[in-house]
Short mmCIF file of C-alpha atoms and ligand atoms in Angstrom, two decimals:
data_model
loop_
_atom_site.label_atom_id
_atom_site.label_comp_id
_atom_site.label_asym_id
_atom_site.label_seq_id
_atom_site.Cartn_x
_atom_site.Cartn_y
_atom_site.Cartn_z
CA MET W 1 -24.56 -12.60 -31.99
CA ASP W 2 -23.77 -8.91 -30.58
CA VAL W 3 -25.61 -7.72 -27.81
CA LEU W 4 -24.38 -4.04 -25.81
CA GLY W 5 -23.77 -5.11 -22.22
CA ILE W 6 -24.03 -2.48 -19.69
CA ASP W 7 -23.47 -2.80 -15.94
CA ILE W 8 -25.07 -0.60 -13.87
CA GLY W 9 -23.14 -0.05 -10.48
CA GLY W 10 -23.09 1.87 -7.22
CA SER W 11 -20.09 3.63 -8.79
CA GLY W 12 -20.01 3.38 -12.30
CA VAL W 13 -22.03 2.90 -15.31
CA LYS W 14 -19.97 0.49 -17.95
CA GLY W 15 -20.71 -0.70 -21.42
CA ALA W 16 -19.18 -2.83 -23.91
CA PRO W 17 -20.61 -4.92 -27.34
CA VAL W 18 -20.50 -8.10 -26.58
CA ASN W 19 -20.21 -11.75 -28.59
CA ILE W 20 -22.59 -13.70 -26.36
CA ASP W 21 -21.37 -16.67 -28.89
CA GLU W 22 -17.74 -16.23 -27.30
CA GLY W 23 -18.08 -14.19 -24.59
CA THR W 24 -15.67 -11.73 -25.59
CA LEU W 25 -15.91 -7.98 -25.24
CA LEU W 26 -15.68 -6.45 -29.08
CA ALA W 27 -14.09 -3.28 -27.69
CA GLU W 28 -12.68 -2.05 -24.51
CA ARG W 29 -15.32 -1.03 -22.12
CA TYR W 30 -16.57 2.67 -21.63
CA ARG W 31 -17.59 3.65 -18.04
CA LEU W 32 -19.13 6.67 -16.99
CA ILE W 33 -19.63 7.64 -12.76
CA THR W 34 -22.46 7.31 -11.49
CA PRO W 35 -24.55 9.91 -11.57
CA ASP W 36 -25.65 11.66 -7.98
CA PRO W 37 -28.34 11.33 -7.27
CA SER W 38 -28.74 7.70 -9.40
CA THR W 39 -32.33 8.13 -10.51
CA PRO W 40 -33.58 6.44 -13.57
CA GLN W 41 -33.68 8.77 -15.77
CA ALA W 42 -30.16 9.94 -14.76
CA VAL W 43 -28.85 6.08 -15.39
CA ALA W 44 -31.04 5.83 -18.46
CA ASP W 45 -29.32 8.95 -19.77
CA CYS W 46 -25.86 7.38 -19.22
CA ILE W 47 -26.83 4.41 -20.84
CA ASP W 48 -27.34 6.38 -23.83
CA GLN W 49 -24.09 8.45 -23.92
CA ILE W 50 -22.87 4.53 -24.04
CA VAL W 51 -24.99 3.79 -26.87
CA LYS W 52 -24.30 6.71 -29.04
CA HIS W 53 -20.21 6.06 -27.91
CA PHE W 54 -20.11 2.68 -29.67
CA GLY W 55 -23.11 4.07 -32.09
CA TRP W 56 -24.76 1.48 -30.75
CA GLU W 57 -28.27 0.12 -33.00
CA GLY W 58 -28.86 -3.33 -31.87
CA ARG W 59 -30.13 -5.03 -28.34
CA ILE W 60 -29.11 -3.91 -25.02
CA GLY W 61 -28.67 -6.06 -21.84
CA CYS W 62 -28.50 -4.68 -18.53
CA GLY W 63 -27.57 -5.83 -15.15
CA TYR W 64 -28.77 -3.61 -12.75
CA PRO W 65 -28.36 -3.93 -8.56
CA GLY W 66 -31.45 -5.21 -7.25
CA ALA W 67 -34.28 -7.70 -7.76
CA VAL W 68 -35.89 -7.26 -11.21
CA LYS W 69 -38.72 -9.21 -12.47
CA ASN W 70 -40.26 -8.32 -16.22
CA GLY W 71 -37.71 -5.69 -16.53
CA VAL W 72 -38.93 -3.97 -13.49
CA THR W 73 -36.69 -3.14 -10.73
CA LEU W 74 -37.84 -3.94 -7.23
CA THR W 75 -35.21 -3.29 -4.94
CA ALA W 76 -32.83 -0.24 -4.69
CA ALA W 77 -30.25 -0.80 -1.73
CA ASN W 78 -27.65 1.15 -3.33
CA VAL W 79 -29.00 3.03 -5.98
CA ASP W 80 -31.73 5.76 -5.54
CA GLU W 81 -34.80 4.75 -4.41
CA ASN W 82 -37.00 5.92 -7.56
CA TRP W 83 -35.60 2.50 -8.96
CA ILE W 84 -38.21 0.71 -6.79
CA ASN W 85 -40.60 -0.34 -9.22
CA CYS W 86 -39.90 1.48 -11.77
CA ASN W 87 -40.35 -0.01 -15.30
CA ALA W 88 -36.78 0.11 -16.40
CA LYS W 89 -37.01 -1.94 -19.54
CA MET W 90 -39.26 0.54 -20.99
CA LEU W 91 -37.27 3.66 -19.94
CA ILE W 92 -34.14 2.21 -21.49
CA GLU W 93 -35.73 1.97 -24.82
CA GLN W 94 -37.56 5.10 -24.66
CA VAL W 95 -33.85 6.57 -24.14
CA THR W 96 -32.07 4.70 -26.26
CA GLN W 97 -34.74 3.31 -29.03
CA CYS W 98 -32.82 0.31 -28.41
CA LYS W 99 -34.84 -3.53 -27.55
CA THR W 100 -33.65 -3.90 -24.21
CA SER W 101 -33.54 -6.61 -21.52
CA VAL W 102 -33.11 -5.98 -17.70
CA ILE W 103 -31.24 -8.45 -15.15
CA ASN W 104 -30.34 -8.74 -11.53
CA ASP W 105 -25.90 -7.41 -11.82
CA ALA W 106 -24.92 -10.62 -9.57
CA ASP W 107 -27.44 -13.33 -11.98
CA ALA W 108 -25.18 -11.18 -14.97
CA ALA W 109 -21.80 -11.96 -13.37
CA GLY W 110 -23.30 -15.54 -12.42
CA LEU W 111 -24.52 -16.34 -16.02
CA ALA W 112 -21.00 -15.22 -18.07
CA GLU W 113 -18.83 -17.75 -14.96
CA ILE W 114 -21.12 -20.71 -15.60
CA ARG W 115 -21.10 -20.55 -19.51
CA PHE W 116 -17.42 -18.78 -20.25
CA GLY W 117 -15.65 -18.74 -16.71
CA ALA W 118 -15.27 -20.72 -13.64
CA GLY W 119 -18.46 -22.27 -13.57
CA ARG W 120 -18.22 -23.89 -17.08
CA ASP W 121 -19.17 -27.53 -17.15
CA VAL W 122 -20.01 -27.72 -13.22
CA SER W 123 -22.77 -29.41 -12.30
CA GLY W 124 -24.82 -29.53 -9.40
CA VAL W 125 -25.25 -26.00 -6.69
CA VAL W 126 -22.86 -22.95 -7.76
CA ILE W 127 -23.16 -19.60 -5.90
CA MET W 128 -21.55 -16.61 -7.39
CA ILE W 129 -21.06 -14.06 -4.83
CA THR W 130 -20.05 -10.50 -5.74
CA LEU W 131 -18.12 -8.62 -3.65
CA GLY W 132 -18.48 -5.14 -4.57
CA THR W 133 -20.34 -2.08 -3.09
CA GLY W 134 -22.97 -4.68 -1.97
CA ILE W 135 -22.51 -8.40 -1.83
CA GLY W 136 -24.42 -9.60 -5.11
CA THR W 137 -25.54 -13.70 -5.26
CA ALA W 138 -26.49 -15.50 -8.10
CA LEU W 139 -27.74 -19.66 -7.58
CA PHE W 140 -27.45 -21.99 -9.88
CA VAL W 141 -28.23 -26.12 -10.39
CA ASP W 142 -26.83 -27.58 -13.00
CA GLY W 143 -26.29 -24.13 -15.10
CA HIS W 144 -29.96 -23.22 -14.40
CA LEU W 145 -30.34 -19.72 -12.80
CA LEU W 146 -32.45 -19.14 -9.99
CA PRO W 147 -32.97 -15.55 -10.46
CA ASN W 148 -32.98 -12.70 -8.00
CA ALA W 149 -31.27 -14.75 -5.11
CA GLU W 150 -30.56 -11.80 -2.64
CA LEU W 151 -28.52 -13.48 -0.24
CA GLY W 152 -26.20 -10.22 0.74
CA HIS W 153 -28.94 -9.22 2.69
CA LEU W 154 -29.12 -12.22 5.15
CA VAL W 155 -28.73 -10.85 8.64
CA ILE W 156 -25.52 -11.89 10.82
CA ARG W 157 -24.72 -10.22 14.14
CA ASP W 158 -28.16 -8.20 13.86
CA LYS W 159 -26.74 -6.61 10.83
CA ASP W 160 -27.62 -6.91 6.97
CA ALA W 161 -24.21 -8.96 5.87
CA GLU W 162 -22.92 -6.59 2.91
CA VAL W 163 -22.89 -4.09 5.49
CA ARG W 164 -20.52 -6.17 7.50
CA ALA W 165 -18.81 -7.82 4.54
CA SER W 166 -19.26 -6.05 1.13
CA ASP W 167 -15.68 -4.80 0.12
CA ARG W 168 -17.03 -1.21 0.31
CA ALA W 169 -17.23 -2.30 4.16
CA ARG W 170 -13.79 -3.73 4.21
CA VAL W 171 -12.85 0.52 2.81
CA LYS W 172 -14.89 2.35 4.99
CA LYS W 173 -13.74 0.74 7.83
CA ASN W 174 -10.21 0.34 7.10
CA LEU W 175 -10.45 -3.17 7.22
CA SER W 176 -7.06 -5.84 6.67
CA TRP W 177 -7.53 -8.32 4.63
CA LYS W 178 -7.22 -10.69 7.24
CA ALA W 179 -9.83 -9.07 9.40
CA TRP W 180 -11.96 -8.67 6.28
CA ALA W 181 -11.67 -12.10 5.48
CA LYS W 182 -12.81 -12.84 9.12
CA ARG W 183 -16.37 -11.65 8.60
CA LEU W 184 -16.63 -12.81 5.39
CA ASP W 185 -15.81 -16.41 6.13
CA GLU W 186 -18.32 -16.23 9.00
CA TYR W 187 -20.81 -14.96 5.86
CA LEU W 188 -19.68 -18.33 3.77
CA SER W 189 -19.87 -20.69 6.64
CA TYR W 190 -23.95 -19.11 6.89
CA ILE W 191 -24.04 -19.30 3.25
CA GLU W 192 -22.62 -22.94 3.08
CA ARG W 193 -24.71 -24.06 6.08
CA LEU W 194 -28.16 -22.85 4.29
CA PHE W 195 -27.45 -24.21 1.00
CA TRP W 196 -24.57 -27.15 0.33
CA PRO W 197 -22.98 -25.33 -2.58
CA ASP W 198 -20.55 -27.54 -4.93
CA LEU W 199 -18.72 -24.32 -5.87
CA LEU W 200 -18.33 -21.06 -4.64
CA ILE W 201 -17.43 -18.33 -7.18
CA ILE W 202 -15.91 -14.71 -5.79
CA GLY W 203 -16.22 -12.30 -8.31
CA GLY W 204 -16.86 -8.42 -8.01
CA GLY W 205 -14.44 -5.64 -7.64
CA ALA W 206 -12.71 -7.96 -4.61
CA SER W 207 -12.00 -10.64 -6.84
CA LYS W 208 -8.62 -8.62 -8.22
CA ASN W 209 -7.53 -9.47 -4.90
CA HIS W 210 -8.44 -12.67 -3.96
CA GLU W 211 -4.74 -14.28 -3.06
CA LYS W 212 -4.98 -11.37 -0.10
CA PHE W 213 -8.20 -12.97 1.21
CA ILE W 214 -9.56 -16.68 0.16
CA PRO W 215 -6.07 -18.40 1.84
CA HIS W 216 -7.59 -16.97 5.23
CA LEU W 217 -11.35 -18.55 4.45
CA THR W 218 -11.78 -21.92 6.62
CA ILE W 219 -15.23 -22.67 4.94
CA ASN W 220 -15.57 -26.39 3.63
CA THR W 221 -16.86 -25.60 -0.07
CA PRO W 222 -14.50 -25.70 -2.68
CA ILE W 223 -13.72 -21.76 -3.69
CA VAL W 224 -12.49 -19.83 -6.53
CA SER W 225 -12.27 -16.75 -7.67
CA ALA W 226 -14.03 -15.21 -10.63
CA GLN W 227 -12.27 -15.64 -14.28
CA MET W 228 -14.08 -13.21 -15.73
CA TYR W 229 -12.99 -10.29 -13.41
CA ASN W 230 -15.30 -7.11 -13.78
CA GLU W 231 -16.05 -8.38 -17.43
CA ALA W 232 -18.46 -10.81 -16.04
CA GLY W 233 -20.84 -8.60 -15.19
CA ILE W 234 -20.81 -6.79 -18.75
CA VAL W 235 -20.58 -10.10 -20.87
CA GLY W 236 -23.59 -11.59 -18.45
CA ALA W 237 -25.50 -8.66 -18.83
CA ALA W 238 -25.37 -9.24 -22.56
CA LEU W 239 -26.08 -13.11 -22.51
CA ALA W 240 -29.33 -12.15 -20.40
CA GLY W 241 -30.38 -9.59 -23.25
CA ILE W 242 -30.89 -12.34 -25.50
CA GLU W 243 -32.05 -14.98 -22.76
CA LEU W 244 -34.64 -13.06 -21.69
CA ALA W 245 -35.94 -11.85 -25.03
CA VAL W 246 -36.88 -15.50 -26.12
CA ASP W 247 -40.88 -14.39 -26.26
CA GLU W 248 -40.02 -11.19 -27.41
CA PRO W 249 -39.79 -10.33 -31.84
CA LYS W 250 -36.59 -9.89 -32.18
C1 BGC N 1 -28.64 -6.06 -3.95
C2 BGC N 1 -28.23 -7.00 -5.41
C3 BGC N 1 -26.98 -6.95 -6.30
C4 BGC N 1 -26.31 -7.02 -5.11
C5 BGC N 1 -24.65 -6.36 -6.02
C6 BGC N 1 -27.17 -5.88 -3.29
O1 BGC N 1 -27.37 -5.05 -2.70
O2 BGC N 1 -29.51 -5.94 -3.33
O3 BGC N 1 -29.83 -7.18 -6.02
O4 BGC N 1 -27.01 -7.48 -6.87
O5 BGC N 1 -26.23 -5.79 -4.00
O6 BGC N 1 -24.57 -5.22 -6.58
#
């Protein structure tokens, strides 16, 4: 089964058709720069351009960088605030004329890694952490997702964790990999003490450079880099396109 996976990010809106049985992209991903301001309508228009680029008429699964329930986006840390309480599913369906599901972006990336990547066949508590514009987290127990865990907003040293330890913070503050790894280590130790995970998977933009910072981490939990890099968001969003739609007519 094929679904168009879309990953809405703070800097880019990316999409590709995905074979959700294999977890593979069926075409090279198409990326547009996130509009500024990143209002729901402007982003939905980008999604429509992606739909048209691929001549798509089937289902869409969309990853969104905030909490999402029943197609309604509830928070907006790194996108325009008009997304708060927006019925994103309905809006995207109206604009694209395609049946759509919407899921948190880190949950999407985590689903892809759990099914096809670094978390495949791993039992127990697995936490996916995406390090990009923000910090996204996805919690799994024996492969089952607890949706919308917003652990990127844990408070560390009186600051939102993602303000100190996201990849954007590294770039913005011009931190060396080692200096940034120290901040990340403090954050991950906190997660470790709260959740006692069996495996941590690091994804998002920074995971491309995992060998520059993972060796500096001192936490005890086994930690690996995501295997699907930035394809995970698209593949996982596509998976959610079917999994969240189980009760809907196909
Ligand atoms: C949002 C999360 C999102 C993460 C990564 C955070 O600011 O609150 O929902 O998963 O950024 O995009």
